[in-house]
Each structure stands twice: as structure tokens, then as C-alpha cells.
Amino acid sequence: MHHVVIGAGPAGVTACETLRRLDPGAQITLLGDESEPPYSRMAIPYYLTDKIGERGTYLKSSADFYDRHRIDVRRSRVDRVDAEGHKLYLSDGAMLSFDRLLIATGASPLLPDVPGIESDGVLPCWTLADARRIHRRAGPGSKVVLLGAGFIGCIILEALTGRWVDLTVVEPMDRMVPRMMNQTAGGLLKRWCEKKGVKVLTGARAVAIQPGKKRSTSGISGPLTIDLEDGRMLEADLVVRATGVRPNVDFLTGSSVDVDQGVLVSECLMTSADDIFGAGDVCQGLDISTRQFRVQAIQPTAVE
């Protein structure tokens, strides 16, 4: 039996470890498209505050874990899935057959439709590569603007305050963490942040980012100017965008795997295609509290 797992995050690595325990003789292949060993995005804030080094983000501390468990870790992106033929077509030109497939490709940051959003100095905080760049730029006293005060945004917010930056948060909704908190709870969080010296602008929307024209000896340009919808302007050395994510499902176009917002899965994580399953942030699964199917993009759910 050849089990193939697409996605080297917490869901994918946990699946491989579990498969090895349940099926000692199986062939297991784990596909990931980042250069680092499999790591946890939720550990990135601890890296930013220097509580851990890069190795502390790795999902397995032992360098030989994957070899010892006979998990073949391959660094390649899947371009296309032939669900009926049980084949994957990879970006390096290779074809990989599977008996059973787990889609655990996670999500990617949304790119807001804001002129200048791709300027040098405007970064997501999603990968270790992103975190390295933020770590270099976000020093004590540097002016940082955080776009978005949702669940992920607030995790990034806490890490940035740990770097002693001059932080301003811009959230288009009327409260912080608007999908999880009502006005009262969101207001409490805003006041708590303000007591910590964070400027929180709710009901504010960035409409343009103008790149700086200065360039330092380190090659870092700045400052940036952020134009808000109400006419206000903010200056920043760094802009971090936390404006939402979307499941990584584009490679499933043309396959028989049903996709809505994410990969649709049953209560047993089965997709619409035989022998293909899904887990983690890429999935749109059953919410036991509402009995509706939605994306539940948090690591504990992915691992469970």
C-alpha cells in the first residue's frame, strides 16, 4: 500500500506518523514544497520573539525522524491530480502513483486588492522565509503597520509587541477578531492592546501603499506610506499583512475532488473521490456546533 500525503504541515506529518504506526509495512511519501524540514506555522511567533530558534519550529526535533520511520519526504509541488487514475503530476515533471492520498495542503495568505500591496517591505507572516525577513526589519522602535486584526493577525500582533516595535493595527471591521468576538469582547481586546502601547484603528481600511524611495546600506527600503480610506496617512518601515487566507485547492481543478471554499470532506475526512481524503486548513468539514460545513483553519483541528 502506497500512502501519499500532500502537505508537510502538522496535519500531513501527524498523518504520516499515524500511518506508520498502524501500517508498519506501508510505503509512505510526504510531499512539501518548502526548503525547510516540516515545521509549524504556529511556532513562528515564538521565533519572532527569540524564544526559539528556527529548529524550534520543526515539527520533529530529531533530524533522522523521517528516515527512522521510513517516510520519504520529497520537496515538490503537485500541479495536477488524476483521481481516477490514482496519479499525481508534479512540478518537477515527475509522476507519482498512489493507493491512498491525503490532501493536507493548508492555506495561503490572501492578497488584498490594494495598490502597492506587493511593494518591498510589505510582507505576510506565513512561512519561515517570511519570518526571517520580518525578524530583520522589525527591530525596537521601528514603525510597523499590521493590516488585519483577526485571529491570525492578533497572534502576529503579540509577537510584534515582543520585538518592541512602534505598532499600529489597521482593521476594516468595527472590532478586533470580528469573526470570533462580539462588540463587547472585541472592545475589551482593543483597550487591552492600547494599554500596551499598540495603536488600534478599527473601522479603517488601507486603500494604497506607497513604497519608500530611501534605501539603507542593508538593502532595506523605507519608509512606506499607507493611505487610509478616511484620508489619514501612516508611515511605516514595515507593513505586515494578515488579511485572511484561502485553502490551497487550485491544483485540484479538473479533478473529481469536490471543492467549495475548501475541499469538501465527510465526517470521516473522505472526499468525493475514492481513496482520497483531506485534513487541515484546506478542508471544509463539519462544524459540530452548527452542523454546517466550513473551513476550520486552526492547528489543533488539523492535528486531531
PDB file of N, CA, C and O in Angstrom, residues 166-236:
ATOM      1  N   ASP A 166       7.109  50.011  17.227  1.00  0.00           N
ATOM      2  CA  ASP A 166       6.056  51.025  17.306  1.00  0.00           C
ATOM      3  C   ASP A 166       4.944  50.548  16.379  1.00  0.00           C
ATOM      4  O   ASP A 166       5.018  50.713  15.165  1.00  0.00           O
ATOM      5  N   LEU A 167       3.916  49.932  16.965  1.00  0.00           N
ATOM      6  CA  LEU A 167       2.942  49.156  16.188  1.00  0.00           C
ATOM      7  C   LEU A 167       1.597  49.863  16.055  1.00  0.00           C
ATOM      8  O   LEU A 167       1.029  50.337  17.039  1.00  0.00           O
ATOM      9  N   THR A 168       1.096  49.898  14.813  1.00  0.00           N
ATOM     10  CA  THR A 168      -0.253  50.375  14.522  1.00  0.00           C
ATOM     11  C   THR A 168      -1.005  49.269  13.794  1.00  0.00           C
ATOM     12  O   THR A 168      -0.484  48.685  12.832  1.00  0.00           O
ATOM     13  N   VAL A 169      -2.202  48.972  14.257  1.00  0.00           N
ATOM     14  CA  VAL A 169      -3.034  47.932  13.663  1.00  0.00           C
ATOM     15  C   VAL A 169      -4.185  48.588  12.905  1.00  0.00           C
ATOM     16  O   VAL A 169      -4.853  49.483  13.438  1.00  0.00           O
ATOM     17  N   VAL A 170      -4.411  48.136  11.673  1.00  0.00           N
ATOM     18  CA  VAL A 170      -5.496  48.661  10.847  1.00  0.00           C
ATOM     19  C   VAL A 170      -6.471  47.516  10.559  1.00  0.00           C
ATOM     20  O   VAL A 170      -6.113  46.534   9.906  1.00  0.00           O
ATOM     21  N   GLU A 171      -7.687  47.637  11.071  1.00  0.00           N
ATOM     22  CA  GLU A 171      -8.715  46.600  10.909  1.00  0.00           C
ATOM     23  C   GLU A 171      -9.964  47.220  10.287  1.00  0.00           C
ATOM     24  O   GLU A 171     -10.545  48.151  10.843  1.00  0.00           O
ATOM     25  N   PRO A 172     -10.404  46.738   9.106  1.00  0.00           N
ATOM     26  CA  PRO A 172     -11.549  47.350   8.436  1.00  0.00           C
ATOM     27  C   PRO A 172     -12.892  47.159   9.150  1.00  0.00           C
ATOM     28  O   PRO A 172     -13.796  47.982   8.985  1.00  0.00           O
ATOM     29  N   MET A 173     -13.037  46.113   9.937  1.00  0.00           N
ATOM     30  CA  MET A 173     -14.281  45.907  10.667  1.00  0.00           C
ATOM     31  C   MET A 173     -14.312  46.798  11.909  1.00  0.00           C
ATOM     32  O   MET A 173     -13.330  47.445  12.260  1.00  0.00           O
ATOM     33  N   ASP A 174     -15.449  46.819  12.596  1.00  0.00           N
ATOM     34  CA  ASP A 174     -15.623  47.747  13.714  1.00  0.00           C
ATOM     35  C   ASP A 174     -15.072  47.218  15.036  1.00  0.00           C
ATOM     36  O   ASP A 174     -15.234  47.849  16.078  1.00  0.00           O
ATOM     37  N   ARG A 175     -14.401  46.058  15.007  1.00  0.00           N
ATOM     38  CA  ARG A 175     -13.847  45.488  16.237  1.00  0.00           C
ATOM     39  C   ARG A 175     -12.735  44.517  15.867  1.00  0.00           C
ATOM     40  O   ARG A 175     -12.613  44.085  14.718  1.00  0.00           O
ATOM     41  N   MET A 176     -11.948  44.168  16.849  1.00  0.00           N
ATOM     42  CA  MET A 176     -10.897  43.175  16.651  1.00  0.00           C
ATOM     43  C   MET A 176     -11.486  41.768  16.664  1.00  0.00           C
ATOM     44  O   MET A 176     -12.522  41.522  17.305  1.00  0.00           O
ATOM     45  N   VAL A 177     -10.844  40.874  15.980  1.00  0.00           N
ATOM     46  CA  VAL A 177     -11.276  39.476  15.837  1.00  0.00           C
ATOM     47  C   VAL A 177     -12.780  39.412  15.553  1.00  0.00           C
ATOM     48  O   VAL A 177     -13.545  38.794  16.299  1.00  0.00           O
ATOM     49  N   PRO A 178     -13.235  40.047  14.474  1.00  0.00           N
ATOM     50  CA  PRO A 178     -14.675  40.197  14.249  1.00  0.00           C
ATOM     51  C   PRO A 178     -15.421  38.891  13.978  1.00  0.00           C
ATOM     52  O   PRO A 178     -16.628  38.817  14.234  1.00  0.00           O
ATOM     53  N   ARG A 179     -14.720  37.870  13.502  1.00  0.00           N
ATOM     54  CA  ARG A 179     -15.404  36.604  13.222  1.00  0.00           C
ATOM     55  C   ARG A 179     -15.619  35.769  14.478  1.00  0.00           C
ATOM     56  O   ARG A 179     -16.403  34.822  14.472  1.00  0.00           O
ATOM     57  N   MET A 180     -14.913  36.110  15.551  1.00  0.00           N
ATOM     58  CA  MET A 180     -14.990  35.307  16.773  1.00  0.00           C
ATOM     59  C   MET A 180     -15.533  36.076  17.966  1.00  0.00           C
ATOM     60  O   MET A 180     -15.987  35.461  18.929  1.00  0.00           O
ATOM     61  N   MET A 181     -15.465  37.414  17.915  1.00  0.00           N
ATOM     62  CA  MET A 181     -15.851  38.210  19.080  1.00  0.00           C
ATOM     63  C   MET A 181     -16.959  39.189  18.730  1.00  0.00           C
ATOM     64  O   MET A 181     -16.996  39.727  17.617  1.00  0.00           O
ATOM     65  N   ASN A 182     -17.835  39.430  19.708  1.00  0.00           N
ATOM     66  CA  ASN A 182     -18.844  40.465  19.517  1.00  0.00           C
ATOM     67  C   ASN A 182     -18.234  41.827  19.858  1.00  0.00           C
ATOM     68  O   ASN A 182     -17.050  41.943  20.173  1.00  0.00           O
ATOM     69  N   GLN A 183     -19.057  42.873  19.828  1.00  0.00           N
ATOM     70  CA  GLN A 183     -18.555  44.225  20.041  1.00  0.00           C
ATOM     71  C   GLN A 183     -17.930  44.396  21.425  1.00  0.00           C
ATOM     72  O   GLN A 183     -16.882  45.034  21.574  1.00  0.00           O
ATOM     73  N   THR A 184     -18.559  43.781  22.433  1.00  0.00           N
ATOM     74  CA  THR A 184     -18.046  43.919  23.797  1.00  0.00           C
ATOM     75  C   THR A 184     -16.671  43.265  23.942  1.00  0.00           C
ATOM     76  O   THR A 184     -15.716  43.875  24.433  1.00  0.00           O
ATOM     77  N   ALA A 185     -16.571  42.026  23.494  1.00  0.00           N
ATOM     78  CA  ALA A 185     -15.298  41.306  23.628  1.00  0.00           C
ATOM     79  C   ALA A 185     -14.220  41.942  22.764  1.00  0.00           C
ATOM     80  O   ALA A 185     -13.067  42.102  23.201  1.00  0.00           O
ATOM     81  N   GLY A 186     -14.577  42.329  21.532  1.00  0.00           N
ATOM     82  CA  GLY A 186     -13.606  42.975  20.665  1.00  0.00           C
ATOM     83  C   GLY A 186     -13.128  44.300  21.241  1.00  0.00           C
ATOM     84  O   GLY A 186     -11.955  44.665  21.114  1.00  0.00           O
ATOM     85  N   GLY A 187     -14.056  45.030  21.903  1.00  0.00           N
ATOM     86  CA  GLY A 187     -13.677  46.296  22.533  1.00  0.00           C
ATOM     87  C   GLY A 187     -12.733  46.100  23.706  1.00  0.00           C
ATOM     88  O   GLY A 187     -11.802  46.885  23.911  1.00  0.00           O
ATOM     89  N   LEU A 188     -12.972  45.052  24.485  1.00  0.00           N
ATOM     90  CA  LEU A 188     -12.071  44.746  25.602  1.00  0.00           C
ATOM     91  C   LEU A 188     -10.653  44.468  25.096  1.00  0.00           C
ATOM     92  O   LEU A 188      -9.667  44.940  25.672  1.00  0.00           O
ATOM     93  N   LEU A 189     -10.562  43.700  24.019  1.00  0.00           N
ATOM     94  CA  LEU A 189      -9.254  43.374  23.468  1.00  0.00           C
ATOM     95  C   LEU A 189      -8.562  44.628  22.942  1.00  0.00           C
ATOM     96  O   LEU A 189      -7.352  44.826  23.156  1.00  0.00           O
ATOM     97  N   LYS A 190      -9.327  45.494  22.287  1.00  0.00           N
ATOM     98  CA  LYS A 190      -8.744  46.732  21.758  1.00  0.00           C
ATOM     99  C   LYS A 190      -8.176  47.590  22.886  1.00  0.00           C
ATOM    100  O   LYS A 190      -7.045  48.085  22.796  1.00  0.00           O
ATOM    101  N   ARG A 191      -8.934  47.744  23.970  1.00  0.00           N
ATOM    102  CA  ARG A 191      -8.466  48.563  25.080  1.00  0.00           C
ATOM    103  C   ARG A 191      -7.235  47.941  25.740  1.00  0.00           C
ATOM    104  O   ARG A 191      -6.319  48.657  26.165  1.00  0.00           O
ATOM    105  N   TRP A 192      -7.201  46.618  25.822  1.00  0.00           N
ATOM    106  CA  TRP A 192      -6.033  45.944  26.399  1.00  0.00           C
ATOM    107  C   TRP A 192      -4.794  46.220  25.552  1.00  0.00           C
ATOM    108  O   TRP A 192      -3.718  46.516  26.084  1.00  0.00           O
ATOM    109  N   CYS A 193      -4.942  46.150  24.220  1.00  0.00           N
ATOM    110  CA  CYS A 193      -3.814  46.420  23.320  1.00  0.00           C
ATOM    111  C   CYS A 193      -3.343  47.863  23.460  1.00  0.00           C
ATOM    112  O   CYS A 193      -2.132  48.138  23.475  1.00  0.00           O
ATOM    113  N   GLU A 194      -4.295  48.770  23.555  1.00  0.00           N
ATOM    114  CA  GLU A 194      -3.930  50.182  23.660  1.00  0.00           C
ATOM    115  C   GLU A 194      -3.170  50.465  24.949  1.00  0.00           C
ATOM    116  O   GLU A 194      -2.256  51.303  24.975  1.00  0.00           O
ATOM    117  N   LYS A 195      -3.519  49.762  26.031  1.00  0.00           N
ATOM    118  CA  LYS A 195      -2.782  49.919  27.278  1.00  0.00           C
ATOM    119  C   LYS A 195      -1.346  49.425  27.151  1.00  0.00           C
ATOM    120  O   LYS A 195      -0.461  49.850  27.900  1.00  0.00           O
ATOM    121  N   LYS A 196      -1.131  48.526  26.192  1.00  0.00           N
ATOM    122  CA  LYS A 196       0.217  48.003  25.944  1.00  0.00           C
ATOM    123  C   LYS A 196       0.995  48.887  24.962  1.00  0.00           C
ATOM    124  O   LYS A 196       2.118  48.550  24.582  1.00  0.00           O
ATOM    125  N   GLY A 197       0.387  50.004  24.543  1.00  0.00           N
ATOM    126  CA  GLY A 197       1.070  50.921  23.641  1.00  0.00           C
ATOM    127  C   GLY A 197       0.829  50.683  22.170  1.00  0.00           C
ATOM    128  O   GLY A 197       1.458  51.333  21.318  1.00  0.00           O
ATOM    129  N   VAL A 198      -0.086  49.768  21.831  1.00  0.00           N
ATOM    130  CA  VAL A 198      -0.405  49.481  20.434  1.00  0.00           C
ATOM    131  C   VAL A 198      -1.526  50.418  19.979  1.00  0.00           C
ATOM    132  O   VAL A 198      -2.546  50.544  20.660  1.00  0.00           O
ATOM    133  N   LYS A 199      -1.340  51.068  18.856  1.00  0.00           N
ATOM    134  CA  LYS A 199      -2.403  51.912  18.278  1.00  0.00           C
ATOM    135  C   LYS A 199      -3.310  51.017  17.435  1.00  0.00           C
ATOM    136  O   LYS A 199      -2.833  50.346  16.509  1.00  0.00           O
ATOM    137  N   VAL A 200      -4.584  50.990  17.751  1.00  0.00           N
ATOM    138  CA  VAL A 200      -5.533  50.119  17.060  1.00  0.00           C
ATOM    139  C   VAL A 200      -6.577  50.977  16.352  1.00  0.00           C
ATOM    140  O   VAL A 200      -7.341  51.701  17.000  1.00  0.00           O
ATOM    141  N   LEU A 201      -6.603  50.898  15.030  1.00  0.00           N
ATOM    142  CA  LEU A 201      -7.560  51.654  14.226  1.00  0.00           C
ATOM    143  C   LEU A 201      -8.583  50.676  13.663  1.00  0.00           C
ATOM    144  O   LEU A 201      -8.332  49.968  12.684  1.00  0.00           O
ATOM    145  N   THR A 202      -9.751  50.591  14.321  1.00  0.00           N
ATOM    146  CA  THR A 202     -10.827  49.759  13.794  1.00  0.00           C
ATOM    147  C   THR A 202     -11.704  50.611  12.890  1.00  0.00           C
ATOM    148  O   THR A 202     -11.723  51.840  12.976  1.00  0.00           O
ATOM    149  N   GLY A 203     -12.444  49.949  12.001  1.00  0.00           N
ATOM    150  CA  GLY A 203     -13.237  50.673  11.029  1.00  0.00           C
ATOM    151  C   GLY A 203     -12.376  51.476  10.074  1.00  0.00           C
ATOM    152  O   GLY A 203     -12.798  52.501   9.542  1.00  0.00           O
ATOM    153  N   ALA A 204     -11.149  51.014   9.852  1.00  0.00           N
ATOM    154  CA  ALA A 204     -10.195  51.715   8.984  1.00  0.00           C
ATOM    155  C   ALA A 204      -9.727  50.757   7.901  1.00  0.00           C
ATOM    156  O   ALA A 204      -9.499  49.572   8.160  1.00  0.00           O
ATOM    157  N   ARG A 205      -9.574  51.274   6.708  1.00  0.00           N
ATOM    158  CA  ARG A 205      -9.198  50.430   5.578  1.00  0.00           C
ATOM    159  C   ARG A 205      -8.059  51.070   4.786  1.00  0.00           C
ATOM    160  O   ARG A 205      -8.111  52.259   4.440  1.00  0.00           O
ATOM    161  N   ALA A 206      -7.027  50.294   4.508  1.00  0.00           N
ATOM    162  CA  ALA A 206      -5.927  50.765   3.662  1.00  0.00           C
ATOM    163  C   ALA A 206      -6.372  50.733   2.204  1.00  0.00           C
ATOM    164  O   ALA A 206      -6.916  49.725   1.734  1.00  0.00           O
ATOM    165  N   VAL A 207      -6.144  51.827   1.487  1.00  0.00           N
ATOM    166  CA  VAL A 207      -6.541  51.891   0.076  1.00  0.00           C
ATOM    167  C   VAL A 207      -5.340  51.993  -0.852  1.00  0.00           C
ATOM    168  O   VAL A 207      -5.473  51.813  -2.070  1.00  0.00           O
ATOM    169  N   ALA A 208      -4.163  52.272  -0.324  1.00  0.00           N
ATOM    170  CA  ALA A 208      -2.952  52.330  -1.146  1.00  0.00           C
ATOM    171  C   ALA A 208      -1.733  52.293  -0.246  1.00  0.00           C
ATOM    172  O   ALA A 208      -1.772  52.735   0.906  1.00  0.00           O
ATOM    173  N   ILE A 209      -0.665  51.739  -0.779  1.00  0.00           N
ATOM    174  CA  ILE A 209       0.630  51.744  -0.096  1.00  0.00           C
ATOM    175  C   ILE A 209       1.654  52.302  -1.075  1.00  0.00           C
ATOM    176  O   ILE A 209       1.810  51.797  -2.190  1.00  0.00           O
ATOM    177  N   GLN A 210       2.318  53.341  -0.646  1.00  0.00           N
ATOM    178  CA  GLN A 210       3.316  53.979  -1.497  1.00  0.00           C
ATOM    179  C   GLN A 210       4.699  53.557  -1.032  1.00  0.00           C
ATOM    180  O   GLN A 210       5.064  53.793   0.124  1.00  0.00           O
ATOM    181  N   PRO A 211       5.459  52.920  -1.905  1.00  0.00           N
ATOM    182  CA  PRO A 211       6.775  52.442  -1.496  1.00  0.00           C
ATOM    183  C   PRO A 211       7.733  53.582  -1.235  1.00  0.00           C
ATOM    184  O   PRO A 211       7.664  54.640  -1.876  1.00  0.00           O
ATOM    185  N   GLY A 212       8.623  53.372  -0.266  1.00  0.00           N
ATOM    186  CA  GLY A 212       9.628  54.372   0.045  1.00  0.00           C
ATOM    187  C   GLY A 212      10.689  54.447  -1.026  1.00  0.00           C
ATOM    188  O   GLY A 212      10.898  53.513  -1.805  1.00  0.00           O
ATOM    189  N   LYS A 213      11.376  55.573  -1.067  1.00  0.00           N
ATOM    190  CA  LYS A 213      12.418  55.772  -2.065  1.00  0.00           C
ATOM    191  C   LYS A 213      13.813  55.708  -1.474  1.00  0.00           C
ATOM    192  O   LYS A 213      14.809  55.724  -2.173  1.00  0.00           O
ATOM    193  N   LYS A 214      13.894  55.673  -0.145  1.00  0.00           N
ATOM    194  CA  LYS A 214      15.201  55.575   0.508  1.00  0.00           C
ATOM    195  C   LYS A 214      15.666  54.122   0.512  1.00  0.00           C
ATOM    196  O   LYS A 214      14.868  53.211   0.479  1.00  0.00           O
ATOM    197  N   ARG A 215      16.944  53.925   0.547  1.00  0.00           N
ATOM    198  CA  ARG A 215      17.474  52.568   0.651  1.00  0.00           C
ATOM    199  C   ARG A 215      18.702  52.587   1.567  1.00  0.00           C
ATOM    200  O   ARG A 215      19.599  53.392   1.376  1.00  0.00           O
ATOM    201  N   SER A 216      18.684  51.719   2.533  1.00  0.00           N
ATOM    202  CA  SER A 216      19.763  51.685   3.514  1.00  0.00           C
ATOM    203  C   SER A 216      20.916  50.830   3.007  1.00  0.00           C
ATOM    204  O   SER A 216      20.819  50.161   1.978  1.00  0.00           O
ATOM    205  N   THR A 217      22.017  50.827   3.759  1.00  0.00           N
ATOM    206  CA  THR A 217      23.176  50.017   3.367  1.00  0.00           C
ATOM    207  C   THR A 217      22.861  48.528   3.419  1.00  0.00           C
ATOM    208  O   THR A 217      23.507  47.727   2.751  1.00  0.00           O
ATOM    209  N   SER A 218      21.825  48.145   4.199  1.00  0.00           N
ATOM    210  CA  SER A 218      21.456  46.732   4.281  1.00  0.00           C
ATOM    211  C   SER A 218      20.551  46.306   3.128  1.00  0.00           C
ATOM    212  O   SER A 218      20.176  45.149   3.026  1.00  0.00           O
ATOM    213  N   GLY A 219      20.179  47.277   2.270  1.00  0.00           N
ATOM    214  CA  GLY A 219      19.307  46.954   1.147  1.00  0.00           C
ATOM    215  C   GLY A 219      17.837  47.023   1.478  1.00  0.00           C
ATOM    216  O   GLY A 219      16.982  46.705   0.651  1.00  0.00           O
ATOM    217  N   ILE A 220      17.496  47.449   2.679  1.00  0.00           N
ATOM    218  CA  ILE A 220      16.097  47.560   3.094  1.00  0.00           C
ATOM    219  C   ILE A 220      15.605  48.969   2.785  1.00  0.00           C
ATOM    220  O   ILE A 220      16.198  49.947   3.221  1.00  0.00           O
ATOM    221  N   SER A 221      14.512  49.052   2.037  1.00  0.00           N
ATOM    222  CA  SER A 221      13.996  50.362   1.670  1.00  0.00           C
ATOM    223  C   SER A 221      12.931  50.807   2.659  1.00  0.00           C
ATOM    224  O   SER A 221      12.344  49.997   3.365  1.00  0.00           O
ATOM    225  N   GLY A 222      12.676  52.112   2.696  1.00  0.00           N
ATOM    226  CA  GLY A 222      11.661  52.640   3.596  1.00  0.00           C
ATOM    227  C   GLY A 222      11.822  54.144   3.705  1.00  0.00           C
ATOM    228  O   GLY A 222      12.799  54.712   3.227  1.00  0.00           O
ATOM    229  N   PRO A 223      10.884  54.829   4.302  1.00  0.00           N
ATOM    230  CA  PRO A 223       9.680  54.226   4.863  1.00  0.00           C
ATOM    231  C   PRO A 223       8.582  54.036   3.817  1.00  0.00           C
ATOM    232  O   PRO A 223       8.719  54.489   2.688  1.00  0.00           O
ATOM    233  N   LEU A 224       7.522  53.389   4.238  1.00  0.00           N
ATOM    234  CA  LEU A 224       6.328  53.207   3.417  1.00  0.00           C
ATOM    235  C   LEU A 224       5.249  54.165   3.915  1.00  0.00           C
ATOM    236  O   LEU A 224       5.204  54.497   5.101  1.00  0.00           O
ATOM    237  N   THR A 225       4.372  54.565   3.002  1.00  0.00           N
ATOM    238  CA  THR A 225       3.223  55.376   3.377  1.00  0.00           C
ATOM    239  C   THR A 225       1.954  54.594   3.073  1.00  0.00           C
ATOM    240  O   THR A 225       1.779  54.109   1.950  1.00  0.00           O
ATOM    241  N   ILE A 226       1.088  54.488   4.077  1.00  0.00           N
ATOM    242  CA  ILE A 226      -0.172  53.763   3.921  1.00  0.00           C
ATOM    243  C   ILE A 226      -1.304  54.778   3.919  1.00  0.00           C
ATOM    244  O   ILE A 226      -1.486  55.521   4.899  1.00  0.00           O
ATOM    245  N   ASP A 227      -2.040  54.835   2.820  1.00  0.00           N
ATOM    246  CA  ASP A 227      -3.186  55.731   2.709  1.00  0.00           C
ATOM    247  C   ASP A 227      -4.432  55.009   3.188  1.00  0.00           C
ATOM    248  O   ASP A 227      -4.743  53.914   2.704  1.00  0.00           O
ATOM    249  N   LEU A 228      -5.151  55.624   4.128  1.00  0.00           N
ATOM    250  CA  LEU A 228      -6.399  55.047   4.619  1.00  0.00           C
ATOM    251  C   LEU A 228      -7.587  55.664   3.895  1.00  0.00           C
ATOM    252  O   LEU A 228      -7.506  56.764   3.342  1.00  0.00           O
ATOM    253  N   GLU A 229      -8.685  54.928   3.929  1.00  0.00           N
ATOM    254  CA  GLU A 229      -9.886  55.342   3.203  1.00  0.00           C
ATOM    255  C   GLU A 229     -10.410  56.692   3.676  1.00  0.00           C
ATOM    256  O   GLU A 229     -10.977  57.464   2.902  1.00  0.00           O
ATOM    257  N   ASP A 230     -10.223  57.007   4.963  1.00  0.00           N
ATOM    258  CA  ASP A 230     -10.741  58.258   5.515  1.00  0.00           C
ATOM    259  C   ASP A 230      -9.788  59.435   5.318  1.00  0.00           C
ATOM    260  O   ASP A 230     -10.010  60.523   5.856  1.00  0.00           O
ATOM    261  N   GLY A 231      -8.702  59.229   4.574  1.00  0.00           N
ATOM    262  CA  GLY A 231      -7.772  60.311   4.280  1.00  0.00           C
ATOM    263  C   GLY A 231      -6.539  60.352   5.164  1.00  0.00           C
ATOM    264  O   GLY A 231      -5.584  61.077   4.863  1.00  0.00           O
ATOM    265  N   ARG A 232      -6.534  59.600   6.239  1.00  0.00           N
ATOM    266  CA  ARG A 232      -5.356  59.566   7.093  1.00  0.00           C
ATOM    267  C   ARG A 232      -4.206  58.850   6.386  1.00  0.00           C
ATOM    268  O   ARG A 232      -4.420  57.993   5.521  1.00  0.00           O
ATOM    269  N   MET A 233      -2.998  59.174   6.793  1.00  0.00           N
ATOM    270  CA  MET A 233      -1.799  58.544   6.231  1.00  0.00           C
ATOM    271  C   MET A 233      -0.917  58.043   7.371  1.00  0.00           C
ATOM    272  O   MET A 233      -0.742  58.730   8.381  1.00  0.00           O
ATOM    273  N   LEU A 234      -0.386  56.850   7.197  1.00  0.00           N
ATOM    274  CA  LEU A 234       0.501  56.255   8.189  1.00  0.00           C
ATOM    275  C   LEU A 234       1.865  56.021   7.556  1.00  0.00           C
ATOM    276  O   LEU A 234       1.957  55.667   6.378  1.00  0.00           O
ATOM    277  N   GLU A 235       2.903  56.204   8.345  1.00  0.00           N
ATOM    278  CA  GLU A 235       4.262  55.924   7.879  1.00  0.00           C
ATOM    279  C   GLU A 235       4.743  54.640   8.541  1.00  0.00           C
ATOM    280  O   GLU A 235       4.482  54.392   9.714  1.00  0.00           O
ATOM    281  N   ALA A 236       5.446  53.831   7.766  1.00  0.00           N
ATOM    282  CA  ALA A 236       5.919  52.558   8.317  1.00  0.00           C
ATOM    283  C   ALA A 236       7.239  52.150   7.696  1.00  0.00           C
ATOM    284  O   ALA A 236       7.496  52.411   6.512  1.00  0.00           O
TER     285      ALA A 236
END
